[in-house]
Amino acid sequence: MVLTRRQMLQAAVAAGMPFAMGASSVKRRPPTSSTPFQVPMPIPAVLRPSHRSATTDYYDLDIQTARAEILRGRPVPVITFNGKFPGPTIHAHAGRRTIVRQHNKLSEEANVHLHGGVVSQDNDGLPMDVIAPGTSRTYVYPNSQVAASLWYHDHAHHLESEHVYRGLAGFYLLSDAHEQRLSLPEGPYDVPIMIRDAELAPDGSLVYDEDDFFGRTTILVNGKPQPYFRVAARKYRFRLLNGANLRPFELNLSTGDEFVQIGSDRGLLETPWRTTMIPLSPAERADVIVDFSRYPLGTQVVLRNSLFATDTTTDVMRFDVVRPAPDRSRIPERLATLPLLQAPSVTRKFTLLMDPAQMMGTINGKPFDMNRIDTVVKYGASEVWEITNINTDGAPHNFHVHLVDFRVLDINGRPPDPGQTGLKDTVRVMPGETVRILTTFDFQYTGTYVYHCHMMDHSSMGLMAQLRIDK
Ligand code: C2O
Ligand code: CU
């Protein structure tokens, strides 16, 4: 179903959803993106190490303002890693360290969090652990975890939301020997795709209005509005990442055909999951294979969104099948062996609430406080966390925990789809939903980390809390 913005507001009012009626939704301009599929989708460049040793790849990144052509021919200010919107892709390999020196060339604080990385507290880019303007900071990533599509982004408290919105995000693709033996599509046929929304001013510049879900009516893919991507008639692996601040997606192909999902946030699924719909809330990743050999040359397949979709947010991008190509890749029926679920010894409950009237987000009734530890966990303990979205105005949330991965046990008492049963670090929690997750806190490190809603406007307004893992 495709709703215009007006119909959606009417539906929202009828359903008593003040979520749709925030003060900022009044002064709408018409969307400025015009016809879809006018520009090619860029693939973010792979960052080259500044130096390599026997054990480590060293990188340098500048956190800097730059100009990017979001709309063709109109360079506009953005905030970037190395001038790129989105940032360059870092390739890493399990067992080999990555060390990234970040130079903050902004006139305000920034920092960098490796989302999904198993890293020590000092290297996590926690909200209060920031890089002062004009200084540098080195982050060490041991890469002692399984292959996964990770990403890096700013996390400086109260600034992260606008920083990420304006461009401080990039892919971090971690491979390992097991994954490399699987013969999945690789090289030019393994493509990262970052999907987000934005509000564009008539001059093509990014408008950041806090918590303004309905104002962000332009879909950007790898930084360009509703692009096309020319593909060969063979299998591709797409690393789908929801890089939006607030918008959850439900993705499908215009042909009605299936994706083969092979991975989620923190690695490969046990077995491929064939599905026509990929749900993706902010920060979630889905690795999917799409086989274009089933289409005659000349076929155009649109990647579509069906969740909160209006006339400008339904079409995400288009794949144009333009040439034949050999294909030796395959999709094994067994992809990975996941760790057994441990019996939990503790159950905790968390409620997520965003109060738009107060512009305040809370977990269990409390906004983020750097001086308060909200949850203390014993290293090695297995715990069930029961997370409930208590917004009554229709606002979605999701839930991300740093350091650990977790398994989704159930959603409102029902088992999750197979695509959600792998290793996760972010899970969506739609209005009225209760999601139960299970994790064992044995991810090499003790210390203080955070958990939060990854709708970054929400976390920046307090929907975040602190976790301490003690020996
Ligand atoms: Cu994507 Cu707290 O992180
Ligand atoms: Cu939220």
Coordinates of C-alpha atoms and ligand atoms in Angstrom, one line a residue:
M1 CA 0.0 0.0 0.0
V2 CA 1.4 3.4 -1.0
L3 CA 0.2 6.3 1.1
T4 CA 0.7 9.9 0.3
R5 CA 2.0 12.0 3.2
R6 CA -1.4 13.5 3.6
Q7 CA -3.1 10.2 3.7
M8 CA -0.6 8.9 6.2
L9 CA -1.1 11.9 8.5
Q10 CA -4.9 11.4 8.2
A11 CA -4.5 7.7 9.0
A12 CA -2.2 8.6 11.9
V13 CA -4.8 11.1 13.3
A14 CA -7.6 8.6 12.9
A15 CA -5.5 6.1 14.8
G16 CA -4.7 8.7 17.5
M17 CA -1.0 8.8 16.6
P18 CA 0.5 12.1 17.8
F19 CA 3.7 10.4 16.6
A20 CA 2.8 11.8 13.2
M21 CA 1.9 15.2 14.5
G22 CA 5.1 16.5 16.1
A23 CA 5.5 20.3 15.9
S24 CA 8.1 19.9 13.2
S25 CA 5.6 18.1 10.8
V26 CA 3.7 21.3 10.2
K27 CA 6.0 23.3 8.0
R28 CA 6.6 20.7 5.2
R29 CA 8.1 21.6 1.9
P30 CA 7.4 19.3 -1.0
P31 CA 10.0 16.7 -1.5
T32 CA 12.7 17.9 -3.8
S33 CA 13.9 14.5 -5.2
S34 CA 12.4 14.2 -8.6
T35 CA 12.2 11.1 -10.8
P36 CA 13.7 8.0 -9.4
F37 CA 16.5 6.0 -11.1
Q38 CA 18.3 8.9 -12.7
V39 CA 21.7 8.4 -11.2
P40 CA 24.0 5.4 -10.8
M41 CA 24.5 3.9 -7.4
P42 CA 28.1 4.5 -6.3
I43 CA 29.9 1.8 -4.4
P44 CA 31.9 3.3 -1.5
A45 CA 35.6 3.2 -2.2
V46 CA 37.6 0.6 -0.2
L47 CA 40.0 2.4 2.2
R48 CA 43.7 1.6 1.7
P49 CA 45.9 0.9 4.7
S50 CA 48.5 3.6 5.4
H51 CA 50.7 0.8 6.6
R52 CA 50.6 -3.0 7.0
S53 CA 52.6 -5.1 9.5
A54 CA 52.7 -8.8 9.9
T55 CA 49.7 -8.7 12.3
T56 CA 48.0 -5.4 11.7
D57 CA 46.5 -3.0 9.1
Y58 CA 46.8 0.6 10.0
Y59 CA 44.4 3.2 8.6
D60 CA 44.0 7.0 8.9
L61 CA 40.7 8.7 8.6
D62 CA 39.9 12.4 8.7
I63 CA 36.6 13.4 10.2
Q64 CA 36.0 16.5 8.2
T65 CA 33.4 18.7 6.5
A66 CA 33.2 18.3 2.8
R67 CA 30.8 18.9 -0.1
A68 CA 28.9 16.1 -1.7
E69 CA 26.5 16.0 -4.7
I70 CA 23.5 14.4 -3.2
L71 CA 21.4 15.8 -6.1
R72 CA 23.4 16.0 -9.3
G73 CA 25.2 19.2 -10.0
R74 CA 24.5 20.7 -6.5
P75 CA 27.4 20.2 -4.1
V76 CA 26.2 20.7 -0.5
P77 CA 27.9 20.6 2.9
V78 CA 28.2 17.2 4.6
I79 CA 30.2 15.7 7.5
T80 CA 32.4 12.9 6.3
F81 CA 35.2 10.4 6.9
N82 CA 37.9 11.4 4.3
G83 CA 35.5 13.6 2.4
K84 CA 33.3 10.7 1.3
F85 CA 29.5 10.5 1.7
P86 CA 29.1 7.8 3.0
G87 CA 32.5 7.0 4.3
P88 CA 35.0 4.6 2.7
T89 CA 34.6 0.8 3.3
I90 CA 37.2 -0.8 5.6
H91 CA 38.0 -4.5 4.8
A92 CA 39.2 -6.6 7.7
H93 CA 40.0 -10.2 8.2
A94 CA 39.5 -12.2 11.4
G95 CA 42.7 -12.7 13.3
R96 CA 44.3 -9.6 11.8
R97 CA 44.1 -6.4 13.8
T98 CA 42.8 -3.2 12.4
I99 CA 44.1 0.1 13.9
V100 CA 42.4 3.2 12.8
R101 CA 43.7 6.7 13.6
Q102 CA 40.9 9.2 13.5
H103 CA 41.7 12.8 13.1
N104 CA 38.9 15.1 14.2
K105 CA 39.1 18.1 11.9
L106 CA 35.7 19.4 12.9
S107 CA 35.2 22.4 15.2
E108 CA 33.2 20.2 17.6
E109 CA 33.6 16.8 19.3
A110 CA 33.1 13.6 17.4
N111 CA 34.0 10.0 17.9
V112 CA 33.8 6.6 16.2
H113 CA 32.0 3.5 17.3
L114 CA 32.5 0.2 15.4
H115 CA 29.0 -1.1 15.4
G116 CA 29.0 -4.8 16.1
G117 CA 32.7 -4.9 17.0
V118 CA 33.9 -7.0 19.9
V119 CA 36.3 -4.4 21.3
S120 CA 37.5 -3.2 24.7
Q121 CA 35.7 -0.3 26.4
D122 CA 38.6 2.1 25.5
N123 CA 38.2 1.4 21.9
D124 CA 34.4 1.3 21.7
G125 CA 33.7 5.0 21.0
L126 CA 31.3 5.3 23.9
P127 CA 29.1 8.4 24.0
M128 CA 31.2 10.3 26.6
D129 CA 34.5 9.2 25.3
V130 CA 35.0 11.7 22.5
I131 CA 37.7 13.1 20.3
A132 CA 38.2 16.8 21.0
P133 CA 38.3 19.1 17.9
G134 CA 41.7 19.3 16.3
T135 CA 42.9 16.1 18.0
S136 CA 43.3 12.5 17.0
R137 CA 42.4 9.2 18.6
T138 CA 43.5 5.6 17.8
Y139 CA 41.0 2.8 17.9
V140 CA 42.2 -0.8 18.0
Y141 CA 39.9 -3.5 16.6
P142 CA 41.2 -7.1 17.3
N143 CA 38.7 -8.7 14.8
S144 CA 38.5 -11.8 16.9
Q145 CA 34.9 -12.6 15.9
V146 CA 33.3 -14.3 13.0
A147 CA 32.8 -12.7 9.5
A148 CA 30.1 -10.1 9.6
S149 CA 29.0 -6.9 7.9
L150 CA 29.8 -4.2 10.5
W151 CA 29.8 -0.5 10.2
Y152 CA 31.4 2.5 11.9
H153 CA 29.7 5.7 12.8
D154 CA 29.9 8.7 15.2
H155 CA 28.6 8.2 18.7
A156 CA 29.4 11.5 20.5
H157 CA 26.5 12.0 22.9
H158 CA 23.9 14.5 21.7
L159 CA 25.8 15.0 18.4
E160 CA 25.7 11.5 17.1
S161 CA 22.3 11.8 15.6
E162 CA 23.1 14.8 13.5
H163 CA 26.6 13.7 12.7
V164 CA 25.5 10.3 11.3
Y165 CA 22.6 12.0 9.5
R166 CA 25.1 14.4 7.8
G167 CA 27.4 11.5 6.7
L168 CA 29.6 10.1 9.5
A169 CA 29.0 6.4 8.7
G170 CA 30.8 3.8 6.6
F171 CA 31.0 0.0 6.2
Y172 CA 33.4 -2.3 7.9
L173 CA 33.3 -5.7 6.3
L174 CA 35.0 -8.4 8.3
S175 CA 35.8 -11.7 6.6
D176 CA 37.2 -15.0 7.8
A177 CA 38.6 -18.2 6.5
H178 CA 35.4 -20.1 6.9
E179 CA 33.4 -17.6 4.9
Q180 CA 36.0 -17.4 2.2
R181 CA 35.7 -21.2 1.7
L182 CA 32.0 -21.0 1.0
S183 CA 32.3 -19.7 -2.6
L184 CA 29.8 -16.9 -2.1
P185 CA 29.7 -14.1 -4.7
E186 CA 32.8 -12.0 -4.2
G187 CA 34.8 -9.1 -5.6
P188 CA 32.6 -6.9 -7.9
Y189 CA 29.6 -9.2 -7.1
D190 CA 29.8 -8.5 -3.3
V191 CA 28.3 -5.0 -2.9
P192 CA 27.6 -2.9 0.2
I193 CA 24.3 -1.0 0.0
M194 CA 23.6 1.6 2.7
I195 CA 19.9 2.7 2.7
R196 CA 18.7 5.7 4.6
D197 CA 16.3 8.6 4.3
A198 CA 16.8 12.4 4.4
E199 CA 15.1 15.7 4.2
L200 CA 16.5 17.7 1.4
A201 CA 16.1 21.5 1.1
P202 CA 15.3 22.9 -2.4
D203 CA 19.1 23.5 -3.0
G204 CA 19.8 19.8 -2.3
S205 CA 21.3 20.3 1.1
L206 CA 20.5 18.1 4.1
V207 CA 18.0 19.4 6.6
Y208 CA 18.3 18.0 10.1
D209 CA 15.2 18.4 12.3
E210 CA 15.4 16.3 15.4
D211 CA 12.9 13.4 15.5
D212 CA 11.3 14.5 12.2
F213 CA 10.5 11.1 10.7
F214 CA 7.9 12.4 8.3
G215 CA 10.0 15.2 7.0
R216 CA 12.6 12.8 5.6
T217 CA 11.0 11.9 2.4
T218 CA 14.0 11.2 0.1
I219 CA 15.6 7.8 0.1
L220 CA 19.4 7.7 -0.4
V221 CA 21.3 4.6 -1.3
N222 CA 25.1 4.9 -0.9
G223 CA 24.5 8.6 -0.7
K224 CA 22.4 9.1 -3.9
P225 CA 18.6 9.4 -4.3
Q226 CA 16.9 6.3 -5.6
P227 CA 19.7 5.3 -7.9
Y228 CA 20.0 2.5 -10.5
F229 CA 22.6 -0.2 -10.5
R230 CA 23.7 -2.1 -13.6
V231 CA 24.1 -5.8 -12.9
A232 CA 25.2 -8.9 -14.7
A233 CA 22.8 -11.8 -15.1
R234 CA 24.3 -13.8 -12.2
K235 CA 24.3 -14.0 -8.4
Y236 CA 25.2 -11.0 -6.3
R237 CA 25.7 -10.7 -2.6
F238 CA 24.3 -7.5 -1.2
R239 CA 25.3 -6.2 2.2
L240 CA 22.1 -4.3 3.1
L241 CA 22.5 -1.8 5.9
N242 CA 19.8 0.5 7.2
G243 CA 21.8 3.7 7.8
A244 CA 18.7 5.8 8.5
N245 CA 18.3 7.6 11.8
L246 CA 14.7 6.7 12.3
R247 CA 13.1 4.9 9.4
P248 CA 12.6 1.1 9.5
F249 CA 12.2 -0.6 6.1
E250 CA 10.6 -3.7 4.8
L251 CA 12.2 -4.5 1.5
N252 CA 11.0 -6.5 -1.4
L253 CA 11.6 -7.0 -5.1
S254 CA 9.2 -5.5 -7.6
T255 CA 9.1 -8.9 -9.4
G256 CA 7.8 -10.6 -6.3
D257 CA 10.8 -12.9 -6.3
E258 CA 12.8 -14.1 -3.3
F259 CA 16.0 -12.9 -1.8
V260 CA 18.2 -15.6 -0.3
Q261 CA 19.2 -14.2 3.1
I262 CA 22.5 -15.6 4.2
G263 CA 23.5 -13.4 7.0
S264 CA 22.3 -10.9 9.6
D265 CA 24.0 -8.4 11.9
R266 CA 26.8 -10.4 13.3
G267 CA 27.4 -13.1 10.8
L268 CA 26.1 -15.9 8.6
L269 CA 22.8 -17.7 9.3
E270 CA 23.0 -21.4 9.8
T271 CA 21.1 -22.0 6.6
P272 CA 19.9 -19.7 3.8
W273 CA 16.5 -18.2 4.3
R274 CA 14.4 -17.7 1.2
T275 CA 12.1 -14.8 1.6
T276 CA 10.3 -12.1 -0.3
M277 CA 10.6 -9.5 2.5
I278 CA 13.6 -8.3 4.4
P279 CA 12.8 -6.2 7.5
L280 CA 15.6 -3.8 8.4
S281 CA 15.4 -1.3 11.2
P282 CA 18.1 1.3 11.7
A283 CA 21.6 -0.2 12.1
E284 CA 20.4 -3.7 11.2
R285 CA 22.2 -5.6 8.4
A286 CA 21.0 -8.3 6.1
D287 CA 23.3 -10.2 3.8
V288 CA 21.2 -11.3 0.8
I289 CA 21.9 -13.1 -2.5
V290 CA 19.9 -12.0 -5.5
D291 CA 20.2 -14.2 -8.6
F292 CA 19.7 -12.1 -11.7
S293 CA 20.3 -15.0 -14.0
R294 CA 16.6 -15.7 -13.8
Y295 CA 15.9 -12.5 -15.7
P296 CA 16.4 -11.8 -19.4
L297 CA 18.8 -9.0 -20.2
G298 CA 17.0 -5.7 -20.2
T299 CA 14.9 -6.6 -17.1
Q300 CA 14.6 -3.9 -14.5
V301 CA 14.0 -5.0 -10.9
V302 CA 13.1 -2.4 -8.3
L303 CA 14.0 -2.7 -4.7
R304 CA 11.0 -1.5 -2.9
N305 CA 10.0 -0.5 0.7
S306 CA 6.6 -1.3 2.0
L307 CA 6.8 0.0 5.6
F308 CA 5.5 3.5 6.3
A309 CA 5.9 3.9 2.5
T310 CA 4.7 7.0 0.7
D311 CA 4.9 7.9 -3.0
T312 CA 8.6 9.0 -2.5
T313 CA 9.7 6.3 -0.1
T314 CA 8.4 3.2 -1.8
D315 CA 11.1 2.9 -4.5
V316 CA 14.5 2.4 -3.0
M317 CA 16.7 1.7 -6.1
R318 CA 16.6 -0.3 -9.4
F319 CA 18.7 -3.1 -10.6
D320 CA 19.1 -3.1 -14.4
V321 CA 20.2 -6.5 -15.8
V322 CA 22.4 -5.4 -18.7
R323 CA 25.0 -8.1 -19.4
P324 CA 25.7 -11.8 -19.1
A325 CA 28.5 -13.0 -16.8
P326 CA 30.0 -16.3 -15.7
D327 CA 29.1 -17.4 -12.2
R328 CA 31.0 -19.9 -10.2
S329 CA 29.6 -18.8 -6.9
R330 CA 27.1 -20.9 -4.9
I331 CA 24.9 -20.8 -1.9
P332 CA 25.7 -23.7 0.4
E333 CA 22.8 -25.2 2.2
R334 CA 24.9 -25.1 5.4
L335 CA 26.4 -21.7 6.1
A336 CA 27.5 -21.6 9.7
T337 CA 27.2 -23.4 13.0
L338 CA 25.9 -21.0 15.7
P339 CA 26.8 -21.4 19.3
L340 CA 24.3 -23.3 21.4
L341 CA 21.9 -21.2 23.5
Q342 CA 22.9 -21.3 27.2
A343 CA 20.3 -21.6 29.9
P344 CA 19.7 -18.2 31.3
S345 CA 20.2 -17.4 35.0
V346 CA 18.8 -13.9 35.0
T347 CA 15.8 -12.2 33.3
R348 CA 15.6 -8.4 33.1
K349 CA 12.9 -6.2 31.7
F350 CA 13.3 -3.0 29.8
T351 CA 10.7 -0.5 28.6
L352 CA 11.5 1.8 25.7
L353 CA 9.6 5.2 25.5
M354 CA 10.0 8.3 23.4
D355 CA 8.0 11.2 24.7
P356 CA 7.8 13.7 21.8
A357 CA 6.1 16.3 24.0
Q358 CA 9.2 16.4 26.3
M359 CA 11.6 15.5 23.5
M360 CA 12.9 12.9 25.8
G361 CA 13.6 9.2 25.5
T362 CA 13.8 6.8 28.4
I363 CA 14.6 3.2 29.3
N364 CA 12.7 2.0 32.3
G365 CA 11.5 5.5 32.9
K366 CA 15.0 7.1 33.0
P367 CA 16.8 9.1 30.4
F368 CA 20.6 8.4 29.8
D369 CA 22.8 9.6 32.6
M370 CA 26.6 9.2 32.3
N371 CA 26.9 9.0 36.1
R372 CA 24.5 6.1 36.5
I373 CA 25.1 2.4 35.8
D374 CA 21.7 1.0 35.0
T375 CA 22.6 -2.7 34.7
V376 CA 25.4 -4.8 36.2
V377 CA 26.0 -8.1 34.7
K378 CA 28.4 -10.9 35.8
Y379 CA 30.9 -11.9 33.1
G380 CA 29.9 -15.2 31.7
A381 CA 26.3 -15.0 32.8
S382 CA 23.5 -15.9 30.4
E383 CA 20.6 -13.5 30.6
V384 CA 17.2 -13.0 28.9
W385 CA 16.4 -9.4 28.3
E386 CA 12.7 -8.7 27.7
I387 CA 12.3 -5.4 25.8
T388 CA 8.9 -3.7 25.4
N389 CA 8.1 -0.7 23.3
I390 CA 5.6 1.2 25.5
N391 CA 4.9 4.1 23.1
T392 CA 1.2 4.3 22.6
D393 CA 1.5 6.8 19.7
G394 CA 2.8 4.3 17.1
A395 CA 6.5 5.2 17.3
P396 CA 8.7 2.2 16.5
H397 CA 12.0 1.6 18.4
N398 CA 14.7 -0.9 18.2
F399 CA 17.3 -2.1 20.6
H400 CA 21.1 -2.4 20.3
V401 CA 23.6 -3.6 22.8
H402 CA 27.3 -2.8 22.4
L403 CA 30.0 -5.6 22.5
V404 CA 27.8 -8.6 22.6
D405 CA 25.7 -10.4 20.1
F406 CA 22.4 -12.0 21.0
R407 CA 19.7 -14.3 19.8
V408 CA 16.1 -13.4 19.4
L409 CA 13.9 -15.8 21.3
D410 CA 10.5 -14.5 20.5
I411 CA 8.5 -11.5 19.5
N412 CA 5.2 -11.1 21.4
G413 CA 5.6 -14.8 22.3
R414 CA 6.0 -15.9 18.7
P415 CA 9.3 -17.3 17.3
P416 CA 11.1 -14.9 14.9
D417 CA 11.4 -15.6 11.2
P418 CA 14.5 -17.6 10.3
G419 CA 16.1 -14.4 9.0
Q420 CA 16.2 -13.1 12.6
T421 CA 17.4 -16.3 14.3
G422 CA 21.1 -15.7 13.6
L423 CA 23.6 -13.6 15.5
K424 CA 22.1 -10.2 16.1
D425 CA 23.2 -7.0 17.7
T426 CA 20.1 -4.9 16.9
V427 CA 16.5 -5.9 16.9
R428 CA 13.4 -3.9 16.0
V429 CA 10.7 -3.4 18.6
M430 CA 7.6 -2.2 16.9
P431 CA 4.8 -0.4 18.8
G432 CA 3.3 -2.7 21.4
E433 CA 5.9 -5.4 20.9
T434 CA 7.8 -7.3 23.5
V435 CA 11.0 -8.9 22.2
R436 CA 13.0 -11.4 24.3
I437 CA 16.6 -11.8 23.5
L438 CA 19.2 -14.1 25.1
T439 CA 22.9 -13.5 25.4
T440 CA 25.9 -14.8 27.3
F441 CA 28.2 -12.0 28.5
D442 CA 31.5 -13.7 27.6
F443 CA 32.7 -11.5 24.8
Q444 CA 36.3 -11.2 26.1
Y445 CA 35.9 -7.9 27.9
T446 CA 34.6 -6.5 31.1
G447 CA 33.8 -2.9 31.6
T448 CA 31.1 -0.3 30.9
Y449 CA 29.2 -0.2 27.6
V450 CA 25.8 1.1 26.5
Y451 CA 22.5 -0.2 25.1
H452 CA 20.1 2.0 23.4
C453 CA 17.5 2.5 20.7
H454 CA 19.3 2.8 17.4
M455 CA 16.9 5.4 16.1
M456 CA 19.6 7.9 16.7
D457 CA 17.3 10.8 17.3
H458 CA 15.9 8.8 20.1
S459 CA 19.2 7.8 21.7
S460 CA 20.5 11.3 21.4
M461 CA 17.4 12.4 23.4
G462 CA 18.1 9.9 26.2
L463 CA 16.9 6.5 25.0
M464 CA 20.1 4.9 26.1
A465 CA 21.5 3.4 29.3
Q466 CA 24.8 1.9 30.7
L467 CA 25.7 -1.7 31.2
R468 CA 28.7 -2.8 33.3
I469 CA 30.1 -6.2 32.9
D470 CA 32.0 -7.3 36.1
K471 CA 34.4 -10.2 36.6
Ligands
C2O1 CU1 25.5 1.7 16.1 CU2 25.6 2.5 20.1 O1 25.6 2.1 18.1
CU2 CU 13.5 4.6 19.7

